[in-house]
Amino acid sequence: MYDQPRPNPARPAMTFDRMLERVRYEGAYPTRERAEEAVRTVLAALGRQITGDERVDLAQALPVEAALTLTAQIPDTQHLTGWGFVKDLAARTGVTPAIARWDTGTVLAVVARLAGPGLLARILGQLPGGYALLFGQAELRQPQPAA
């Protein structure tokens, strides 16, 4: 808990500029500015969904500028599904759901690599269904029986 010191992992090997270039390349964005806009909007939206140790550990895995964008958001009390996340992002940014889905998938695929498989599994375990695909992963959850 709080009385136990947590290991202080080394800062991420990827700089924010390198992260932007990776997102720009993978998302085929025409400019660095467009890639940065996608990174900031998606990470802000993700920051409204992730809480607890997963939020802290993800922030530590990201470059400082990205971590600040993620942690500047106050988490929502109600988690959105993966599709709800995309629709909310589209409504907040004024783009189509298709563009919001593209931005989300591009940014979260890079975030997934930075987080690593263990942290990504913990993050996906905390979120409702539909996020694994946004992170570029197979959706392995079993359907829950109706109560």
mmCIF file of C-alpha atoms in Angstrom:
data_model
loop_
_atom_site.group_PDB
_atom_site.id
_atom_site.type_symbol
_atom_site.label_atom_id
_atom_site.label_comp_id
_atom_site.label_asym_id
_atom_site.label_seq_id
_atom_site.Cartn_x
_atom_site.Cartn_y
_atom_site.Cartn_z
ATOM 1 C CA MET A 1 0.000 0.000 0.000
ATOM 2 C CA TYR A 2 1.214 3.520 0.716
ATOM 3 C CA ASP A 3 3.791 2.542 3.345
ATOM 4 C CA GLN A 4 5.706 0.306 0.934
ATOM 5 C CA PRO A 5 8.174 2.054 -1.357
ATOM 6 C CA ARG A 6 7.478 1.469 -5.011
ATOM 7 C CA PRO A 7 10.343 0.810 -7.349
ATOM 8 C CA ASN A 8 11.181 3.875 -9.350
ATOM 9 C CA PRO A 9 11.494 2.565 -12.908
ATOM 10 C CA ALA A 10 13.830 4.265 -15.326
ATOM 11 C CA ARG A 11 12.313 6.986 -17.447
ATOM 12 C CA PRO A 12 10.942 5.805 -20.766
ATOM 13 C CA ALA A 13 13.457 5.349 -23.533
ATOM 14 C CA MET A 14 11.152 7.105 -25.974
ATOM 15 C CA THR A 15 11.121 10.888 -25.966
ATOM 16 C CA PHE A 16 7.954 12.845 -26.695
ATOM 17 C CA ASP A 17 9.364 13.884 -30.090
ATOM 18 C CA ARG A 18 10.059 10.255 -30.938
ATOM 19 C CA MET A 19 6.563 9.291 -29.786
ATOM 20 C CA LEU A 20 5.078 11.961 -32.063
ATOM 21 C CA GLU A 21 7.141 10.729 -34.995
ATOM 22 C CA ARG A 22 6.015 7.145 -34.344
ATOM 23 C CA VAL A 23 2.353 8.242 -34.200
ATOM 24 C CA ARG A 24 2.810 10.386 -37.313
ATOM 25 C CA TYR A 25 4.321 7.471 -39.221
ATOM 26 C CA GLU A 26 1.813 4.836 -38.077
ATOM 27 C CA GLY A 27 -1.191 7.114 -38.503
ATOM 28 C CA ALA A 28 0.035 8.550 -41.833
ATOM 29 C CA TYR A 29 -0.570 12.061 -40.516
ATOM 30 C CA PRO A 30 0.557 14.827 -42.894
ATOM 31 C CA THR A 31 2.258 16.935 -40.212
ATOM 32 C CA ARG A 32 3.857 16.592 -36.802
ATOM 33 C CA GLU A 33 1.275 19.055 -35.463
ATOM 34 C CA ARG A 34 -1.596 16.787 -36.530
ATOM 35 C CA ALA A 35 0.077 13.826 -34.831
ATOM 36 C CA GLU A 36 0.574 15.888 -31.662
ATOM 37 C CA GLU A 37 -3.091 16.908 -31.700
ATOM 38 C CA ALA A 38 -4.095 13.233 -31.913
ATOM 39 C CA VAL A 39 -1.736 12.263 -29.079
ATOM 40 C CA ARG A 40 -2.954 15.005 -26.772
ATOM 41 C CA THR A 41 -6.684 14.454 -27.382
ATOM 42 C CA VAL A 42 -6.513 10.661 -27.064
ATOM 43 C CA LEU A 43 -4.328 10.740 -23.938
ATOM 44 C CA ALA A 44 -6.605 13.333 -22.334
ATOM 45 C CA ALA A 45 -9.607 11.102 -23.036
ATOM 46 C CA LEU A 46 -7.749 8.060 -21.694
ATOM 47 C CA GLY A 47 -6.856 10.038 -18.576
ATOM 48 C CA ARG A 48 -10.575 10.406 -17.891
ATOM 49 C CA GLN A 49 -10.986 6.605 -17.916
ATOM 50 C CA ILE A 50 -7.986 5.155 -16.056
ATOM 51 C CA THR A 51 -7.606 5.340 -12.287
ATOM 52 C CA GLY A 52 -5.435 3.959 -9.499
ATOM 53 C CA ASP A 53 -2.075 2.283 -9.836
ATOM 54 C CA GLU A 54 -2.618 1.665 -13.531
ATOM 55 C CA ARG A 55 -2.877 5.411 -14.117
ATOM 56 C CA VAL A 56 0.311 6.075 -12.140
ATOM 57 C CA ASP A 57 2.243 3.250 -13.788
ATOM 58 C CA LEU A 58 1.132 4.291 -17.274
ATOM 59 C CA ALA A 59 2.190 7.873 -16.601
ATOM 60 C CA GLN A 60 5.632 6.561 -15.582
ATOM 61 C CA ALA A 61 5.892 4.580 -18.824
ATOM 62 C CA LEU A 62 5.123 7.578 -21.032
ATOM 63 C CA PRO A 63 7.342 10.501 -21.983
ATOM 64 C CA VAL A 64 6.897 13.412 -19.553
ATOM 65 C CA GLU A 65 4.788 15.569 -21.890
ATOM 66 C CA ALA A 66 2.438 12.673 -22.622
ATOM 67 C CA ALA A 67 2.227 11.752 -18.934
ATOM 68 C CA LEU A 68 1.239 15.313 -18.047
ATOM 69 C CA THR A 69 -1.561 15.243 -20.615
ATOM 70 C CA LEU A 70 -2.819 11.913 -19.239
ATOM 71 C CA THR A 71 -2.712 12.921 -15.579
ATOM 72 C CA ALA A 72 -4.109 16.438 -16.022
ATOM 73 C CA GLN A 73 -7.561 14.923 -16.462
ATOM 74 C CA ILE A 74 -9.940 14.162 -13.625
ATOM 75 C CA PRO A 75 -11.193 10.577 -14.022
ATOM 76 C CA ASP A 76 -14.879 10.217 -14.859
ATOM 77 C CA THR A 77 -17.040 8.389 -12.376
ATOM 78 C CA GLN A 78 -18.556 6.250 -15.125
ATOM 79 C CA HIS A 79 -16.326 4.256 -17.474
ATOM 80 C CA LEU A 80 -17.186 4.319 -21.162
ATOM 81 C CA THR A 81 -17.084 1.225 -23.354
ATOM 82 C CA GLY A 82 -14.530 1.222 -26.141
ATOM 83 C CA TRP A 83 -17.089 2.477 -28.654
ATOM 84 C CA GLY A 84 -18.375 5.022 -26.135
ATOM 85 C CA PHE A 85 -14.804 6.259 -25.734
ATOM 86 C CA VAL A 86 -14.527 6.824 -29.504
ATOM 87 C CA LYS A 87 -17.944 8.542 -29.706
ATOM 88 C CA ASP A 88 -17.082 10.785 -26.749
ATOM 89 C CA LEU A 89 -13.753 11.716 -28.331
ATOM 90 C CA ALA A 90 -15.487 12.517 -31.628
ATOM 91 C CA ALA A 91 -18.049 14.727 -29.873
ATOM 92 C CA ARG A 92 -15.396 16.572 -27.839
ATOM 93 C CA THR A 93 -13.133 17.224 -30.814
ATOM 94 C CA GLY A 94 -15.757 17.822 -33.501
ATOM 95 C CA VAL A 95 -14.483 15.094 -35.830
ATOM 96 C CA THR A 96 -16.289 12.104 -37.281
ATOM 97 C CA PRO A 97 -16.327 8.837 -35.333
ATOM 98 C CA ALA A 98 -14.176 7.303 -38.084
ATOM 99 C CA ILE A 99 -11.443 9.912 -37.572
ATOM 100 C CA ALA A 100 -11.715 9.579 -33.790
ATOM 101 C CA ARG A 101 -11.359 5.783 -34.147
ATOM 102 C CA TRP A 102 -8.297 6.211 -36.375
ATOM 103 C CA ASP A 103 -6.674 8.647 -33.952
ATOM 104 C CA THR A 104 -7.465 6.412 -30.989
ATOM 105 C CA GLY A 105 -6.113 3.246 -32.575
ATOM 106 C CA THR A 106 -2.946 4.941 -33.771
ATOM 107 C CA VAL A 107 -2.105 6.595 -30.451
ATOM 108 C CA LEU A 108 -3.096 3.683 -28.231
ATOM 109 C CA ALA A 109 -1.042 1.207 -30.294
ATOM 110 C CA VAL A 110 2.055 3.284 -29.487
ATOM 111 C CA VAL A 111 0.956 3.612 -25.843
ATOM 112 C CA ALA A 112 0.518 -0.182 -25.664
ATOM 113 C CA ARG A 113 4.131 -0.716 -26.709
ATOM 114 C CA LEU A 114 5.351 1.806 -24.152
ATOM 115 C CA ALA A 115 3.242 0.247 -21.390
ATOM 116 C CA GLY A 116 4.320 -3.312 -22.074
ATOM 117 C CA PRO A 117 2.167 -6.435 -21.876
ATOM 118 C CA GLY A 118 1.840 -6.635 -18.081
ATOM 119 C CA LEU A 119 0.662 -3.073 -17.549
ATOM 120 C CA LEU A 120 -1.532 -3.218 -20.638
ATOM 121 C CA ALA A 121 -3.267 -6.331 -19.270
ATOM 122 C CA ARG A 122 -3.914 -4.518 -15.972
ATOM 123 C CA ILE A 123 -5.284 -1.458 -17.788
ATOM 124 C CA LEU A 124 -7.581 -3.576 -19.955
ATOM 125 C CA GLY A 125 -8.755 -5.460 -16.868
ATOM 126 C CA GLN A 126 -9.849 -2.163 -15.328
ATOM 127 C CA LEU A 127 -11.743 -0.882 -18.385
ATOM 128 C CA PRO A 128 -15.052 -2.085 -19.849
ATOM 129 C CA GLY A 129 -15.125 -4.150 -23.030
ATOM 130 C CA GLY A 130 -13.999 -2.804 -26.374
ATOM 131 C CA TYR A 131 -10.686 -1.237 -25.369
ATOM 132 C CA ALA A 132 -8.417 -4.136 -26.352
ATOM 133 C CA LEU A 133 -9.096 -3.517 -30.026
ATOM 134 C CA LEU A 134 -8.366 0.183 -29.556
ATOM 135 C CA PHE A 135 -4.957 -0.780 -28.145
ATOM 136 C CA GLY A 136 -4.353 -3.093 -31.110
ATOM 137 C CA GLN A 137 -4.953 -6.265 -29.085
ATOM 138 C CA ALA A 138 -7.377 -9.156 -29.405
ATOM 139 C CA GLU A 139 -10.480 -8.861 -27.238
ATOM 140 C CA LEU A 140 -10.158 -11.894 -24.971
ATOM 141 C CA ARG A 141 -12.878 -11.184 -22.428
ATOM 142 C CA GLN A 142 -15.578 -13.725 -21.881
ATOM 143 C CA PRO A 143 -19.147 -12.415 -22.065
ATOM 144 C CA GLN A 144 -20.675 -11.971 -18.629
ATOM 145 C CA PRO A 145 -23.999 -13.738 -18.040
ATOM 146 C CA ALA A 146 -26.994 -11.466 -17.584
ATOM 147 C CA ALA A 147 -27.957 -11.002 -13.955
#
